[in-house]
DNA sequence: GATGAATGAGTGTTCATTCAT
DNA sequence: CATGAATGAACACTCATTCAT
């Protein structure tokens, strides 16, 4: 009814804002991976992002908020990964795919460091811990559902307990990640062994 | 005239010295587990050990030396754990024993924190990383030997590859540790699943 | 074609401008009283005024200009108070009136804080100090005149020196203000004592 | 009974400690008087004291603790001043003495500034406010006692109420201090007027 | 040998102010 | 004109380390 009113003042540009946040997050990820969360100063991060310290504080209210945002990013990525298990194609292939993706991610220089820093921080920040816990539970549920569906399609030994297997897979994923990231192995041997045990 | 002077260069009471170091290490483990390696100040640690800061520096030349010593302690404990697999009794029982021991350790409040801090620090300290890598390889070798022996005794499916299985077990152990420590589960379900897969 | 443009250089709606300044000043008084001049940020003040920081800077060129404006307001109020001494009615009653007004003002939560902040700032800003000094002298002169007039009307002991008494009254007013504002007393006892000494 | 045991480690030197604290306090008083409590940075103060910032923090745990200590000093000085009223000699002379001392103190460049800063800070720090309130009450009580004693000796109009007069004197003292410190007058006129009113 | 004291370098965070939109 | 965004400079405070006692 009312004509589109021009609000006074400079309009906000949500795209630029998001882009800015993204750039800061990327810089923060790099710094945290390299020096740890406590070791990476906001000065480091803002310099890596190419902005001033004060500008960083316009996008994130505190250093803690930054790590929370980083952790949320990581969580989103994990959930997307599990989603890939439910896609089309034979289950065995999809599982191998996902395990390979985990191993590949683990090979990225900063992946493990980030992972560890987030986990370590979670032990001290109840807020971060709660967020991670909740995400983990959602992930386990989705994983169990996917496994049950595979059993229904006859692609997975129906005598296995989906919930228990989901947990085991989650554990293996974590361990595989650390294994590869620490350079102990490339993950191929462990992946093959697991698929064999699952008769896939 | 002059009182009997201690000869310079001679170590004075090495027993007391070792005891002092041990106490400092224990205090440091507690502080690091609670606040992280960067978060635990040498003031915190020396206070927890009941000595002055300057005294701490007479036992350890730097804060970094402290974490190295802590990591060495942890490594020793892991190797002892694998050694339990090679003891007398049925293999299945021993494996369950060790997995239970891992889960129990993971339930200790500070275990995961310490674990994470050491791993995270290893990514930044080449010296620490080298130490851990070497220990890990020794551990994997011993584990593979133990598995092969179990196969030879007919206690384990001989078609499995001992080296690959050793890696998988190592991965599972790491993942199980994190799983339990983070409160996702108590480890029983995952342990049972693993034993079942191994037909044990 | 082009819409009617305002001539450059012409002040735009001076009434709105003054109103805006007044609102900012009120917000600033509240913030300064609550947190002190250094403690009150321009962000606080502009938020309290319901405008943006940049807009505040269009009404006042700096934070210092703001406190100067606040001090001018206060000065005006003091002069108005002295003016009430010269009004109609018996002098004793008027004096009691004014002293009561001072005590009442002192009871306002933010009055003393503002007073103190202005005084403290005056010690650092020569410009503010000069302004206050001049106002104080004008006030003392007016007060002495009022006292002399009261003596002429036979309402005040003619043996007292008007100028000296003006100073004493000014001192007492300041002290009374602080006394009441700090909650030491309600001012009644001190006021009564003073009137008794003056035989009023 | 037990022989004097040499405690291990470097013994503390309480004299040096006190001297250090005193020097820091003096530096802080100077800085606060010049720039205000919020305007004086700990860097300013430690530089003025000729020590490092970190050293300052070994004597005072926070900037707030510093101002509290300054306020305690001032309080002690005020109490000492009132004590001078109770000394030997005619009361009128003693009172004039004390008023002169106040005026002289007010002439010291930093006196008023310090006074104002403490008062302003008291409005924000409940702890400081409580300390000042308590000291003020003790001071008023001592003052009333002194006045009553003077009345008993026939040196002061016995019809005056000691408690009320104590309050008035306190108010006058505060006002006189501000009066002189702000350069409005030298205090002589106001002092004379007051003594005259008291028939001293 | 043990410790109190000292400190330079750094921490995360805030602020008054400017400028482009 | 109004405002979002940007920032250099500063802030209180902490820390790992050294050194004289």
mmCIF file of C-alpha atoms in Angstrom, chain C residues 3-200:
data_model
loop_
_atom_site.group_PDB
_atom_site.id
_atom_site.type_symbol
_atom_site.label_atom_id
_atom_site.label_comp_id
_atom_site.label_asym_id
_atom_site.label_seq_id
_atom_site.Cartn_x
_atom_site.Cartn_y
_atom_site.Cartn_z
ATOM 1 C CA UNK C 3 13.545 19.000 -8.372
ATOM 2 C CA UNK C 4 13.845 22.247 -6.456
ATOM 3 C CA UNK C 5 17.236 22.109 -4.810
ATOM 4 C CA UNK C 6 18.040 23.754 -1.524
ATOM 5 C CA UNK C 7 20.516 26.536 -1.909
ATOM 6 C CA UNK C 8 23.900 25.456 -0.650
ATOM 7 C CA UNK C 9 25.084 27.152 2.521
ATOM 8 C CA UNK C 10 21.594 27.867 3.710
ATOM 9 C CA UNK C 11 20.874 26.410 7.153
ATOM 10 C CA UNK C 12 18.167 23.780 6.942
ATOM 11 C CA UNK C 13 15.382 23.967 9.460
ATOM 12 C CA UNK C 14 17.156 25.527 12.432
ATOM 13 C CA UNK C 15 14.329 24.510 14.718
ATOM 14 C CA UNK C 16 14.797 20.823 14.007
ATOM 15 C CA UNK C 17 18.509 21.332 14.393
ATOM 16 C CA UNK C 18 18.144 22.863 17.841
ATOM 17 C CA UNK C 19 15.720 20.174 18.888
ATOM 18 C CA UNK C 20 18.175 17.518 17.783
ATOM 19 C CA UNK C 21 20.976 19.171 19.732
ATOM 20 C CA UNK C 22 18.779 19.366 22.803
ATOM 21 C CA UNK C 23 17.965 15.666 22.624
ATOM 22 C CA UNK C 24 21.628 14.770 22.256
ATOM 23 C CA UNK C 25 22.531 16.960 25.204
ATOM 24 C CA UNK C 26 19.912 15.299 27.379
ATOM 25 C CA UNK C 27 21.192 11.875 26.420
ATOM 26 C CA UNK C 28 24.742 12.986 27.063
ATOM 27 C CA UNK C 29 23.868 14.339 30.506
ATOM 28 C CA UNK C 30 22.319 11.049 31.460
ATOM 29 C CA UNK C 31 25.249 9.012 30.193
ATOM 30 C CA UNK C 32 27.903 11.261 31.686
ATOM 31 C CA UNK C 33 26.151 11.266 35.032
ATOM 32 C CA UNK C 34 25.996 7.499 35.006
ATOM 33 C CA UNK C 35 29.444 6.669 33.733
ATOM 34 C CA UNK C 36 31.518 9.803 33.886
ATOM 35 C CA UNK C 37 32.783 11.833 31.014
ATOM 36 C CA UNK C 38 35.505 9.427 30.046
ATOM 37 C CA UNK C 39 33.333 6.435 30.754
ATOM 38 C CA UNK C 40 30.500 7.573 28.544
ATOM 39 C CA UNK C 41 31.358 6.777 24.952
ATOM 40 C CA UNK C 42 29.922 8.631 22.001
ATOM 41 C CA UNK C 43 28.395 5.304 21.085
ATOM 42 C CA UNK C 44 26.563 5.252 24.414
ATOM 43 C CA UNK C 45 25.385 8.806 23.983
ATOM 44 C CA UNK C 46 24.230 8.486 20.413
ATOM 45 C CA UNK C 47 22.439 5.246 21.244
ATOM 46 C CA UNK C 48 20.708 6.959 24.170
ATOM 47 C CA UNK C 49 19.728 9.773 21.833
ATOM 48 C CA UNK C 50 18.398 7.278 19.333
ATOM 49 C CA UNK C 51 20.647 8.353 16.490
ATOM 50 C CA UNK C 52 23.790 7.108 14.859
ATOM 51 C CA UNK C 53 27.267 8.097 15.939
ATOM 52 C CA UNK C 54 27.927 9.895 12.691
ATOM 53 C CA UNK C 55 24.772 11.932 13.136
ATOM 54 C CA UNK C 56 25.912 13.044 16.560
ATOM 55 C CA UNK C 57 29.015 14.438 14.951
ATOM 56 C CA UNK C 58 26.867 16.623 12.742
ATOM 57 C CA UNK C 59 25.483 18.409 15.785
ATOM 58 C CA UNK C 60 28.667 18.524 17.854
ATOM 59 C CA UNK C 61 32.118 18.588 16.328
ATOM 60 C CA UNK C 62 33.707 16.563 19.114
ATOM 61 C CA UNK C 63 33.088 14.923 22.428
ATOM 62 C CA UNK C 64 34.738 17.870 24.140
ATOM 63 C CA UNK C 65 32.238 20.228 22.569
ATOM 64 C CA UNK C 66 29.502 18.159 24.140
ATOM 65 C CA UNK C 67 30.784 18.587 27.673
ATOM 66 C CA UNK C 68 31.209 22.286 27.123
ATOM 67 C CA UNK C 69 27.571 22.497 26.119
ATOM 68 C CA UNK C 70 26.547 20.521 29.172
ATOM 69 C CA UNK C 71 28.537 22.819 31.419
ATOM 70 C CA UNK C 72 26.879 25.843 29.851
ATOM 71 C CA UNK C 73 23.490 24.362 30.649
ATOM 72 C CA UNK C 74 24.443 23.855 34.267
ATOM 73 C CA UNK C 75 25.771 27.362 34.539
ATOM 74 C CA UNK C 76 22.525 28.782 33.267
ATOM 75 C CA UNK C 77 20.653 26.822 35.916
ATOM 76 C CA UNK C 78 22.866 28.177 38.714
ATOM 77 C CA UNK C 79 22.329 31.752 37.628
ATOM 78 C CA UNK C 80 18.593 31.208 37.527
ATOM 79 C CA UNK C 81 18.781 29.906 41.100
ATOM 80 C CA UNK C 82 20.500 33.025 42.412
ATOM 81 C CA UNK C 83 17.898 35.098 40.611
ATOM 82 C CA UNK C 84 15.269 33.587 42.843
ATOM 83 C CA UNK C 85 16.892 35.285 45.864
ATOM 84 C CA UNK C 86 15.985 38.663 44.447
ATOM 85 C CA UNK C 87 12.309 37.902 44.027
ATOM 86 C CA UNK C 88 9.446 39.219 46.143
ATOM 87 C CA UNK C 89 8.806 38.095 49.698
ATOM 88 C CA UNK C 90 10.825 38.105 52.922
ATOM 89 C CA UNK C 91 14.539 37.503 52.412
ATOM 90 C CA UNK C 92 14.805 34.780 55.059
ATOM 91 C CA UNK C 93 12.145 32.784 53.314
ATOM 92 C CA UNK C 94 13.769 33.229 49.919
ATOM 93 C CA UNK C 95 17.137 32.135 51.217
ATOM 94 C CA UNK C 96 15.635 29.069 52.815
ATOM 95 C CA UNK C 97 13.856 28.448 49.519
ATOM 96 C CA UNK C 98 17.032 28.556 47.532
ATOM 97 C CA UNK C 99 18.926 26.358 49.978
ATOM 98 C CA UNK C 100 16.085 23.863 49.860
ATOM 99 C CA UNK C 101 16.160 23.961 46.074
ATOM 100 C CA UNK C 102 19.859 23.202 46.159
ATOM 101 C CA UNK C 103 19.332 20.293 48.527
ATOM 102 C CA UNK C 104 16.522 18.981 46.363
ATOM 103 C CA UNK C 105 18.592 19.239 43.211
ATOM 104 C CA UNK C 106 21.370 17.413 45.036
ATOM 105 C CA UNK C 107 18.989 14.571 45.713
ATOM 106 C CA UNK C 108 18.532 13.954 41.997
ATOM 107 C CA UNK C 109 20.528 10.855 41.269
ATOM 108 C CA UNK C 110 22.682 12.288 38.532
ATOM 109 C CA UNK C 111 23.135 15.824 39.793
ATOM 110 C CA UNK C 112 26.307 15.373 41.779
ATOM 111 C CA UNK C 113 27.866 13.131 39.208
ATOM 112 C CA UNK C 114 27.364 15.735 36.518
ATOM 113 C CA UNK C 115 28.615 18.469 38.813
ATOM 114 C CA UNK C 116 31.767 16.569 39.649
ATOM 115 C CA UNK C 117 32.466 15.566 36.087
ATOM 116 C CA UNK C 118 32.182 19.148 34.930
ATOM 117 C CA UNK C 119 34.423 20.411 37.702
ATOM 118 C CA UNK C 120 36.999 17.711 37.079
ATOM 119 C CA UNK C 121 36.992 18.371 33.386
ATOM 120 C CA UNK C 122 37.343 22.085 34.009
ATOM 121 C CA UNK C 123 40.706 21.392 35.605
ATOM 122 C CA UNK C 124 41.916 20.016 32.308
ATOM 123 C CA UNK C 125 40.185 22.200 29.777
ATOM 124 C CA UNK C 126 41.246 25.843 29.990
ATOM 125 C CA UNK C 127 38.365 26.829 27.782
ATOM 126 C CA UNK C 128 35.852 25.221 30.069
ATOM 127 C CA UNK C 129 37.636 26.662 33.105
ATOM 128 C CA UNK C 130 37.437 30.186 31.709
ATOM 129 C CA UNK C 131 33.766 29.848 30.982
ATOM 130 C CA UNK C 132 33.034 28.589 34.480
ATOM 131 C CA UNK C 133 35.205 31.224 36.149
ATOM 132 C CA UNK C 134 33.422 34.018 34.358
ATOM 133 C CA UNK C 135 30.004 32.630 35.186
ATOM 134 C CA UNK C 136 31.016 32.233 38.818
ATOM 135 C CA UNK C 137 32.089 35.851 39.069
ATOM 136 C CA UNK C 138 28.879 37.098 37.551
ATOM 137 C CA UNK C 139 27.011 34.947 39.999
ATOM 138 C CA UNK C 140 28.952 36.263 43.005
ATOM 139 C CA UNK C 141 28.336 39.839 41.919
ATOM 140 C CA UNK C 142 24.627 39.306 41.565
ATOM 141 C CA UNK C 143 24.543 37.561 44.912
ATOM 142 C CA UNK C 144 26.347 40.418 46.672
ATOM 143 C CA UNK C 145 23.939 42.910 45.120
ATOM 144 C CA UNK C 146 21.004 40.897 46.337
ATOM 145 C CA UNK C 147 22.434 40.756 49.847
ATOM 146 C CA UNK C 148 23.090 44.495 49.897
ATOM 147 C CA UNK C 149 19.524 45.088 48.819
ATOM 148 C CA UNK C 150 18.297 42.895 51.644
ATOM 149 C CA UNK C 151 20.392 44.908 54.074
ATOM 150 C CA UNK C 152 18.924 48.112 52.676
ATOM 151 C CA UNK C 153 15.469 46.740 53.299
ATOM 152 C CA UNK C 154 16.475 45.895 56.872
ATOM 153 C CA UNK C 155 16.146 42.216 56.273
ATOM 154 C CA UNK C 156 19.742 41.366 56.936
ATOM 155 C CA UNK C 157 22.261 42.399 59.588
ATOM 156 C CA UNK C 158 23.798 45.570 58.041
ATOM 157 C CA UNK C 159 27.143 44.961 59.747
ATOM 158 C CA UNK C 160 27.886 42.016 57.468
ATOM 159 C CA UNK C 161 30.028 42.525 54.401
ATOM 160 C CA UNK C 162 27.890 41.702 51.349
ATOM 161 C CA UNK C 163 30.782 40.565 49.192
ATOM 162 C CA UNK C 164 32.263 38.330 51.902
ATOM 163 C CA UNK C 165 28.883 36.948 52.754
ATOM 164 C CA UNK C 166 28.232 36.230 49.086
ATOM 165 C CA UNK C 167 31.380 34.161 48.970
ATOM 166 C CA UNK C 168 30.461 32.338 52.144
ATOM 167 C CA UNK C 169 27.018 31.579 50.808
ATOM 168 C CA UNK C 170 28.494 30.309 47.585
ATOM 169 C CA UNK C 171 30.834 28.077 49.518
ATOM 170 C CA UNK C 172 28.027 26.834 51.685
ATOM 171 C CA UNK C 173 25.907 26.139 48.623
ATOM 172 C CA UNK C 174 28.655 24.044 47.059
ATOM 173 C CA UNK C 175 29.300 22.219 50.300
ATOM 174 C CA UNK C 176 25.601 21.706 50.966
ATOM 175 C CA UNK C 177 25.181 20.259 47.519
ATOM 176 C CA UNK C 178 27.941 17.736 48.049
ATOM 177 C CA UNK C 179 26.802 17.017 51.587
ATOM 178 C CA UNK C 180 23.298 16.079 50.547
ATOM 179 C CA UNK C 181 24.288 14.378 47.329
ATOM 180 C CA UNK C 182 26.723 12.133 49.164
ATOM 181 C CA UNK C 183 23.974 11.155 51.579
ATOM 182 C CA UNK C 184 25.740 12.530 54.651
ATOM 183 C CA UNK C 185 22.624 14.401 55.710
ATOM 184 C CA UNK C 186 19.482 15.856 54.223
ATOM 185 C CA UNK C 187 20.705 19.415 54.543
ATOM 186 C CA UNK C 188 18.029 20.485 57.001
ATOM 187 C CA UNK C 189 20.332 20.676 60.007
ATOM 188 C CA UNK C 190 23.003 22.578 58.143
ATOM 189 C CA UNK C 191 20.463 24.947 56.610
ATOM 190 C CA UNK C 192 18.899 25.685 59.978
ATOM 191 C CA UNK C 193 22.296 26.307 61.500
ATOM 192 C CA UNK C 194 23.226 28.730 58.773
ATOM 193 C CA UNK C 195 19.991 30.699 59.016
ATOM 194 C CA UNK C 196 20.426 30.892 62.765
ATOM 195 C CA UNK C 197 23.953 32.238 62.414
ATOM 196 C CA UNK C 198 22.668 34.830 59.995
ATOM 197 C CA UNK C 199 19.921 35.676 62.558
ATOM 198 C CA UNK C 200 17.268 34.920 59.987
#
